[in-house]
Short mmCIF file of C-alpha atoms and ligand atoms in Angstrom, two decimals:
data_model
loop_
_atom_site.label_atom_id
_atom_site.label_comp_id
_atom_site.label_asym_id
_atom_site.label_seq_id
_atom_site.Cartn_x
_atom_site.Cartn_y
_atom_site.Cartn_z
CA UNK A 1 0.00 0.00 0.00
CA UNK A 2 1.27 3.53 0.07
CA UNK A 3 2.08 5.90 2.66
CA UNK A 4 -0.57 6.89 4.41
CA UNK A 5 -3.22 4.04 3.08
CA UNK A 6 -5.97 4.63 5.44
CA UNK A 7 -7.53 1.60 7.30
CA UNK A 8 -10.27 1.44 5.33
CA UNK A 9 -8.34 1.46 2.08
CA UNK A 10 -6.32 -1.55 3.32
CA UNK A 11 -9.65 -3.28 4.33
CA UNK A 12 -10.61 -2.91 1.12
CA UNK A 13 -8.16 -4.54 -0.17
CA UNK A 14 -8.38 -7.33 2.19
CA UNK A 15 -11.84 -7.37 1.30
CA UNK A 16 -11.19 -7.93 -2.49
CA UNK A 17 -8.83 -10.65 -1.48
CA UNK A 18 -11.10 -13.15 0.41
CA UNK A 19 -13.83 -12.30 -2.48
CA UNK A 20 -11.83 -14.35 -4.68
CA UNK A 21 -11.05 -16.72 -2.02
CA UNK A 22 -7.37 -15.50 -0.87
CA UNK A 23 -6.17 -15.14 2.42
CA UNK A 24 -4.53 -11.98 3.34
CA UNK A 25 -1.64 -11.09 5.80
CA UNK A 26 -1.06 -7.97 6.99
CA UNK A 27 2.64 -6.41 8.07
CA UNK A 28 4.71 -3.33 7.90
CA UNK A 29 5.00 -0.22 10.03
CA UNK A 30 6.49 2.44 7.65
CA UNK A 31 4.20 0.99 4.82
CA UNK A 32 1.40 -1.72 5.16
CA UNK A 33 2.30 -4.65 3.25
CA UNK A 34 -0.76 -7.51 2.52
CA UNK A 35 0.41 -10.56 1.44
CA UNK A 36 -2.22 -12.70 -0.41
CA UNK A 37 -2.20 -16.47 0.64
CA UNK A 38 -3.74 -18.55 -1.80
CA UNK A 39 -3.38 -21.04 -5.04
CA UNK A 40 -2.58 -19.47 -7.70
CA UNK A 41 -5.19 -19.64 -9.92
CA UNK A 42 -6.04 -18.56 -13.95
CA UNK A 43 -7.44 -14.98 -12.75
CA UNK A 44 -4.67 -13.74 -10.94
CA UNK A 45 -3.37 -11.97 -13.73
CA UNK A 46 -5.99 -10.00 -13.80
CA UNK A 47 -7.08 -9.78 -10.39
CA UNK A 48 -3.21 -7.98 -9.87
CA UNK A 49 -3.71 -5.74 -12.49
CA UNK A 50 -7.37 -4.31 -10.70
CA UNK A 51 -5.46 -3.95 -7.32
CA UNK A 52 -2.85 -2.09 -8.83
CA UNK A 53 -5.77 0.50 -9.93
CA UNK A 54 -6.84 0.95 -6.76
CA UNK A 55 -5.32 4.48 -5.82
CA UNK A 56 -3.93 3.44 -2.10
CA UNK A 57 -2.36 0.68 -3.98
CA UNK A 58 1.22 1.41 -4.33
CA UNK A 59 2.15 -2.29 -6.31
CA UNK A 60 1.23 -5.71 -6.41
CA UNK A 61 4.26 -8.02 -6.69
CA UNK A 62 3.67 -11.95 -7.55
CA UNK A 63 5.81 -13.67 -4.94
CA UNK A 64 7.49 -16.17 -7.12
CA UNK A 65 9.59 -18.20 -4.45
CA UNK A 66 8.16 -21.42 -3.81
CA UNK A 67 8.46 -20.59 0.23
CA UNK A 68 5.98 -17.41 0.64
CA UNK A 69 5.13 -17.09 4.52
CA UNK A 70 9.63 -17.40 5.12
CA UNK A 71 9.98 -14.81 2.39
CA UNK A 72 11.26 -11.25 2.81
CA UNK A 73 8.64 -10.32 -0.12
CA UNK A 74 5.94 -11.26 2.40
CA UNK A 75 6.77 -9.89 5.19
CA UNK A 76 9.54 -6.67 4.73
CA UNK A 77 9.85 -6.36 8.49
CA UNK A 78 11.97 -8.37 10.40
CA UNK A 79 9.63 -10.95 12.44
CA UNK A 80 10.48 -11.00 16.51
CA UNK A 81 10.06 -14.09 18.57
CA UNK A 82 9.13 -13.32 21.73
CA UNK A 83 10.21 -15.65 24.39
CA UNK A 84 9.29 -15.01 28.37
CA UNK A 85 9.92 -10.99 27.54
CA UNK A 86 12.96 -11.55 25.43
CA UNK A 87 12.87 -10.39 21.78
CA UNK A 88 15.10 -12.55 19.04
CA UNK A 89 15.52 -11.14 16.15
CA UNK A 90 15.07 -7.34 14.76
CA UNK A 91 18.73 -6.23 15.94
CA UNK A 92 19.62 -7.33 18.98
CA UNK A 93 21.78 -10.39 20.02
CA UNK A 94 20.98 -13.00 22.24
CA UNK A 95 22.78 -16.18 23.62
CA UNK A 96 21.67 -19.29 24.08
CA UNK A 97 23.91 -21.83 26.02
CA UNK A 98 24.36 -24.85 27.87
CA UNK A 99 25.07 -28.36 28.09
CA UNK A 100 24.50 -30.46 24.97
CA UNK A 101 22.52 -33.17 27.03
CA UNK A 102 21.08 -32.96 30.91
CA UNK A 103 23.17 -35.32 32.32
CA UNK A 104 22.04 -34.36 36.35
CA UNK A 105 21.01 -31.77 38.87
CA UNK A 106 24.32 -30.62 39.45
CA UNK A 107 25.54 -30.66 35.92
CA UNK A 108 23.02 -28.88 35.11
CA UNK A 109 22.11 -26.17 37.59
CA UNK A 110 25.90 -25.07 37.79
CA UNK A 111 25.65 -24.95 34.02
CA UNK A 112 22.70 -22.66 34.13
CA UNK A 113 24.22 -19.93 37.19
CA UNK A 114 27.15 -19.97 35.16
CA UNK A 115 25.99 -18.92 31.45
CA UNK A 116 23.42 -16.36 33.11
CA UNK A 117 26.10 -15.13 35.21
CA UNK A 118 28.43 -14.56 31.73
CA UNK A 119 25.43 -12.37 30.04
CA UNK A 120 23.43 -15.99 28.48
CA UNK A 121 19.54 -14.89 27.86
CA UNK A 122 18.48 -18.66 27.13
CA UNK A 123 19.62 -22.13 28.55
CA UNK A 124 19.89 -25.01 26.04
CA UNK A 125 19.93 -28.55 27.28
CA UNK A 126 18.70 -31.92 25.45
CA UNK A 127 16.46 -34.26 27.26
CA UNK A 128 16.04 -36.19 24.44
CA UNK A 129 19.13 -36.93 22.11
CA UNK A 130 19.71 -37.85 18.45
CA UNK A 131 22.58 -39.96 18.53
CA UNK A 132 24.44 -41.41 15.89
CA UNK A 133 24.46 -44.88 17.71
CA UNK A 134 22.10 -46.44 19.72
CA UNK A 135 24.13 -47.48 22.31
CA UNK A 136 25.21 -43.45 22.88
CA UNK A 137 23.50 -41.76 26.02
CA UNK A 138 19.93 -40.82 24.48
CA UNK A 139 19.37 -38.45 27.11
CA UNK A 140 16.94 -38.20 30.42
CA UNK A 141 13.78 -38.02 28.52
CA UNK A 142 11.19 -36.50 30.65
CA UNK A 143 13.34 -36.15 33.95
CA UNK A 144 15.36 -33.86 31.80
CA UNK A 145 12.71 -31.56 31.02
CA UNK A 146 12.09 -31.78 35.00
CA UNK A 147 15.54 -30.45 35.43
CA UNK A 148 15.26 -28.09 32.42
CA UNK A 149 11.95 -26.63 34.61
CA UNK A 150 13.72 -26.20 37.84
CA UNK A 151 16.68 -24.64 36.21
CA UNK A 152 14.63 -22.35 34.98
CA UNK A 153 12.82 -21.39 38.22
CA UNK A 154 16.07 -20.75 39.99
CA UNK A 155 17.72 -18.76 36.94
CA UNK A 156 14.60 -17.20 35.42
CA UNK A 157 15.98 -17.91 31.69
CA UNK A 158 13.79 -19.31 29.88
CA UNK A 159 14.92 -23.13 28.26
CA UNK A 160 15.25 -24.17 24.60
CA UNK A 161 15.41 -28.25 23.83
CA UNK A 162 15.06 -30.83 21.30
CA UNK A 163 12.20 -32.54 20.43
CA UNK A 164 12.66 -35.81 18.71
CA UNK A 165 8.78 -37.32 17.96
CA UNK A 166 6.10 -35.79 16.35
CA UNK A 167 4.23 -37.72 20.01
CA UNK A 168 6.37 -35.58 22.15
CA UNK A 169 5.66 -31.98 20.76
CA UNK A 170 2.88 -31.98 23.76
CA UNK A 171 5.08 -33.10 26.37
CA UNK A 172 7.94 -30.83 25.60
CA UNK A 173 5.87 -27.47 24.96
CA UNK A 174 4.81 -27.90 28.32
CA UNK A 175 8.25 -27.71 30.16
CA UNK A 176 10.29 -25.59 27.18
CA UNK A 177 10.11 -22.26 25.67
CA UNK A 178 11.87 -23.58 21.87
CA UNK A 179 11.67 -26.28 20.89
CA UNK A 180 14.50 -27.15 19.24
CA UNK A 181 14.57 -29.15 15.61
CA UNK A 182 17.38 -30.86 14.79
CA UNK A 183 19.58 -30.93 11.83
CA UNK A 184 18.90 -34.24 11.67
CA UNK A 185 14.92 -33.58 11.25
CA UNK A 186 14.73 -30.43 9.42
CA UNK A 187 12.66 -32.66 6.58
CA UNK A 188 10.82 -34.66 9.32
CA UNK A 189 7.61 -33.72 8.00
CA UNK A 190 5.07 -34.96 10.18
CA UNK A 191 7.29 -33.35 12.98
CA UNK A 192 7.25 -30.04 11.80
CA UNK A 193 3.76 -29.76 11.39
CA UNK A 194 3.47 -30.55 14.77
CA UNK A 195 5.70 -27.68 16.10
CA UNK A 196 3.53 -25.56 13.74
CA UNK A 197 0.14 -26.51 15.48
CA UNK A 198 1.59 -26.14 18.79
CA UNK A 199 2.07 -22.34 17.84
CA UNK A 200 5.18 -22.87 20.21
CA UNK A 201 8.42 -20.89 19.68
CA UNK A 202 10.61 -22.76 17.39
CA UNK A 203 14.28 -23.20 16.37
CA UNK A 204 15.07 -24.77 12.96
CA UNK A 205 17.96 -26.12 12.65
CA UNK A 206 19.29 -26.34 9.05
CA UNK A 207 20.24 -30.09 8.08
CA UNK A 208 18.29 -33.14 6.63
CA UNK A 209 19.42 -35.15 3.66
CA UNK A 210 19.22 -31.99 1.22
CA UNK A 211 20.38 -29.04 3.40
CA UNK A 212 20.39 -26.38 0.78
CA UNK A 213 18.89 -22.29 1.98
CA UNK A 214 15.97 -23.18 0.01
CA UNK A 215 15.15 -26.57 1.39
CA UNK A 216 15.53 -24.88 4.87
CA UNK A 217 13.02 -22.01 4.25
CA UNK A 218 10.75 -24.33 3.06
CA UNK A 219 10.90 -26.72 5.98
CA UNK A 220 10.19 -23.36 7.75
CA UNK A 221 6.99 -23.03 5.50
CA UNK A 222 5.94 -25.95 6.73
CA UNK A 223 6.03 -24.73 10.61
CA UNK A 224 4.70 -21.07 9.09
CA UNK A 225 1.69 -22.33 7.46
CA UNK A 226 0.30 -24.13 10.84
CA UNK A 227 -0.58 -20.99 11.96
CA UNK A 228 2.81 -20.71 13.73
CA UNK A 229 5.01 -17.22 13.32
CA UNK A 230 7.58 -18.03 16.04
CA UNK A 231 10.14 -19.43 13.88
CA UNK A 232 13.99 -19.25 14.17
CA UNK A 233 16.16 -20.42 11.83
CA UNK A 234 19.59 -22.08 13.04
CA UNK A 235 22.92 -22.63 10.89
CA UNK A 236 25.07 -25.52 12.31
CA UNK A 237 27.07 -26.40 10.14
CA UNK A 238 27.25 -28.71 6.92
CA UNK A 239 29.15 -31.61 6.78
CA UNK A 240 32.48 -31.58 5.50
CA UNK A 241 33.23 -32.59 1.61
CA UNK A 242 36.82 -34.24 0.98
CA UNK A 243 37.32 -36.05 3.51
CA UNK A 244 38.77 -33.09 5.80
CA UNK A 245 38.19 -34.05 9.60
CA UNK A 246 40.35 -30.98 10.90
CA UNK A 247 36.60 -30.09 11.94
CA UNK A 248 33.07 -31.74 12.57
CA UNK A 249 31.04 -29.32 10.14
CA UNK A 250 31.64 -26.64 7.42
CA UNK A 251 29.66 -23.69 9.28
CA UNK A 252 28.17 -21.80 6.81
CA UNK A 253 28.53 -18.02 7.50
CA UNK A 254 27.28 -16.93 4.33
CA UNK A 255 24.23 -18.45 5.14
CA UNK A 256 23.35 -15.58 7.58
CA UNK A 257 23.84 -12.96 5.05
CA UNK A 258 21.78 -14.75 2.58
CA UNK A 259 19.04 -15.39 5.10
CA UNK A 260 18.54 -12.15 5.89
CA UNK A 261 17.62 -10.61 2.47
CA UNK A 262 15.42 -13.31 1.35
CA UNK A 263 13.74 -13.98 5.02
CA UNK A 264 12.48 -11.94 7.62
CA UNK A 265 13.16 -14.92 9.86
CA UNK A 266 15.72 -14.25 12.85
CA UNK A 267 18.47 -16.53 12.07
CA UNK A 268 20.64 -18.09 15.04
CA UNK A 269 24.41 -19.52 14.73
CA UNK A 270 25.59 -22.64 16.35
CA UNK A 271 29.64 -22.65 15.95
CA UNK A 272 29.53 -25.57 18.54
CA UNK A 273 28.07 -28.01 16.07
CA UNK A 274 29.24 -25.77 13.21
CA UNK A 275 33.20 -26.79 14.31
CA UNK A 276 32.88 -29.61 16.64
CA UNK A 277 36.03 -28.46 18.06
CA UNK A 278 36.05 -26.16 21.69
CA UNK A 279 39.26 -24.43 20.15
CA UNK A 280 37.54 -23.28 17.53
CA UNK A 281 34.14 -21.77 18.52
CA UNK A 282 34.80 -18.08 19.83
CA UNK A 283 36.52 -17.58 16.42
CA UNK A 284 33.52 -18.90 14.12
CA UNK A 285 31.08 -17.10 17.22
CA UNK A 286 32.61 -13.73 16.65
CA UNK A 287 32.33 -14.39 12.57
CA UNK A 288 28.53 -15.00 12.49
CA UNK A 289 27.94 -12.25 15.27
CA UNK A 290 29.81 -9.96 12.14
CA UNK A 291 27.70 -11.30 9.83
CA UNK A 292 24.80 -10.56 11.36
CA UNK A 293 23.51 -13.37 12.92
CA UNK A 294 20.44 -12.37 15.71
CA UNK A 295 21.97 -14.78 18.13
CA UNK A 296 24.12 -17.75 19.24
CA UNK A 297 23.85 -20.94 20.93
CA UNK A 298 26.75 -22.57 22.21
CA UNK A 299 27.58 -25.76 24.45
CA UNK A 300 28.95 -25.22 27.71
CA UNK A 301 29.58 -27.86 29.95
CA UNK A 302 31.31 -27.79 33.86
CA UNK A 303 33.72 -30.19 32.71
CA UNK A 304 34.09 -31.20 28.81
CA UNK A 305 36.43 -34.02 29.23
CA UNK A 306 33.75 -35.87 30.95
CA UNK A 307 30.50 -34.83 29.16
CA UNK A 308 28.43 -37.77 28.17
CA UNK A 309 27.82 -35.89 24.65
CA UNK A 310 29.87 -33.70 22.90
CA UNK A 311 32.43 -33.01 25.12
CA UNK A 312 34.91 -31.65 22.05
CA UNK A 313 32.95 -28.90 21.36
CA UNK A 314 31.49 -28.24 24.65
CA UNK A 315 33.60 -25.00 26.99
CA UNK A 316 33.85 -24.57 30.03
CA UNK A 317 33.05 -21.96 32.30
CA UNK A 318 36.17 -19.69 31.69
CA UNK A 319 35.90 -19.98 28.21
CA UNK A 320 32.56 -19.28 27.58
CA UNK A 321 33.33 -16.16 30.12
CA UNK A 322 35.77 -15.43 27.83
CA UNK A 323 33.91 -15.76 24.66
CA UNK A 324 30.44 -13.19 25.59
CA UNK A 325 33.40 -11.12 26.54
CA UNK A 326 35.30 -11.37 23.22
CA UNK A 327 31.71 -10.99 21.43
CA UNK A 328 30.71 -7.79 23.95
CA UNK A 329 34.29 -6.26 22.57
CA UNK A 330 33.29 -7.24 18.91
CA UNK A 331 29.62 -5.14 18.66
CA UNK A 332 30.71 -2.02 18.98
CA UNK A 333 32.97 -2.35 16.06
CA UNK A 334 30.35 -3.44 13.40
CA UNK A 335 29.15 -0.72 11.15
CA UNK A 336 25.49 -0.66 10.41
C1 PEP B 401 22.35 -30.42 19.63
O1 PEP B 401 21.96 -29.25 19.62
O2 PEP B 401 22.91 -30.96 20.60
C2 PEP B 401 22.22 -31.21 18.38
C3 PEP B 401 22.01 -32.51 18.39
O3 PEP B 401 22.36 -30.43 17.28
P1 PEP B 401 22.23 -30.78 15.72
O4 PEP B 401 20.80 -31.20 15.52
O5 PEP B 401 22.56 -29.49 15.07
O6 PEP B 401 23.22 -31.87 15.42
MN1 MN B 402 25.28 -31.36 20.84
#
């Protein structure tokens, strides 16, 4: 619409739409944008050219990528998940961290002081684990998300975690703020549908057998068209072509840049999983916080050598002291 479209001009509009049987979303603040939701059917030619008459109608612009509701066409304004009070996405960066699995009260509750104490705004923790063997530690299941809960109560930050089965989505709402898709499941179908009708905050991690950008934003759709707008994307890393095993994962940097002109998604950055090596994280940390990545998530872990999942990758207190710290020094720096 143009500047200064009055309300009833844009109801109009929205009017029109649902006439012919579209559905109409409505976003902007400098300008109001109305995206039209719908199958593209043999009149929509002309249907675009009678809009475009209308006088409050600045343009009408077919959205020709095959993910609409993730697109930055749709929706010009960055989208902002609210979680508990906290805002992702928009500008601001937040951290998530914590251990890779709950492995027990103490592990962690120290975990949780500690990150919040270094400037963390979420806690991560798996209750439930995707392992690569069966006989790996698969993760306390629901007494996790028990210890997830009382971390929470004693630290106040609110708790991102995995879910692994479409049956669990229920379960895990109830004790988590995100729940967490793993790169393993981005194309688990049936599972993101069921994030998407619990209208839950979700993180979407980029992976699956296929994980190319637009694969991603259209496992995103898939969340998006439930109904549910609290998606965030997640980069973790691709795996590694050649043979190289100087790290776990390529993490794809780029991927933030590129995200954020054709999505108004907030996009997190997961140089944990992205390197698989401790050693290597506050470098790749402070290159996605200069790309422009909304936030980060990071393993921490009281003592890595003796983590019962990802230990490599996992730091410890000091270091993930010293990372916010590195990434604090960092912000300042970066040009607008
Ligand atoms: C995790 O966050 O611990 C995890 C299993 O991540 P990913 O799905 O990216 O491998
Ligand atoms: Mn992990």
């Amino acid at each position: 619409m143009r500047k200064g479209a009055t309300k009833d001009q844009i109801d109009h509009v929205v009017d029109r739409l649902r006439e012919r049987g579209y559905g109409a979303n409505l976003s902007g603040t400098e300008v109001s944008v109305i995206g039209a939701i719908g199958v593209l059917d043999d009149d929509k030619a002309r249907l675009a050219e009678q809009l475009a008459s209308l006088p409050a109608v600045d343009k009408v612009v077919p959205v020709l990528k095959r993910f609409k509701l993730a697109s930055r066409e749709f929706h010009p304004d960055p989208t902002i998940v609210e979680v508990d009070g906290l805002r992702i996405g928009g500008g601001d960066l937040i951290v998530m961290a914590g251990p890779c699995s709950v492995e027990s009260e103490q592990q962690l509750l120290s975990t949780a002081h500690a990150v919040k104490a270094a400037g963390a705004n979420v806690l991560r923790g798996g209750a439930f684990k995707p392992r690569t063997s069966p006989y790996d530690f698969q993760g306390m299941g629901r007494d996790g998300l028990e210890l997830l809960a009382r971390a929470k109560k004693e630290t106040g930050m609110p708790i991102v975690s995995e879910v692994l089965d479409p049956h669990d989505v229920e379960l895990c709402a109830k004790y988590v703020d995100i729940l967490q898709i793993g790169a393993r499941n981005m194309q688990n179908y049936a599972l993101l549908r069921e994030v998407g009708r619990s209208g839950h905050p979700v993180l979407l991690k980029r992976g699956g057998m296929y994980p190319t950008i637009e694969n991603w934003m259209l496992c995103a759709e898939y969340i998006l068209r439930e109904g549910n707008r609290n998606v965030m994307l997640c980069e973790r890393g691709l795996p590694v072509g050649g043979g190289e095993t100087a790290t776990r994962n390529v993490l794809d940097v780029s991927a933030v840049a590129v995200v954020h002109e054709i999505s108004h998604l907030p996009i997190i950055v997961d140089p944990s999983h992205g390197t698989g090596k401790a050693a290597y994280v506050p470098a790749l940390a402070r290159a996605a916080v200069a790309a422009g990545a909304d936030g980060l998530i990071i393993e921490v872990h009281p003592d890595p050598e003796r983590a019962l999942s990802d230990g490599a990758q996992s730091l410890d207190f000091e270091q993930f002291g010293a990372l916010m710290k590195s990434v604090e020094r960092l912000r300042p720096q970066l040009a607008d």
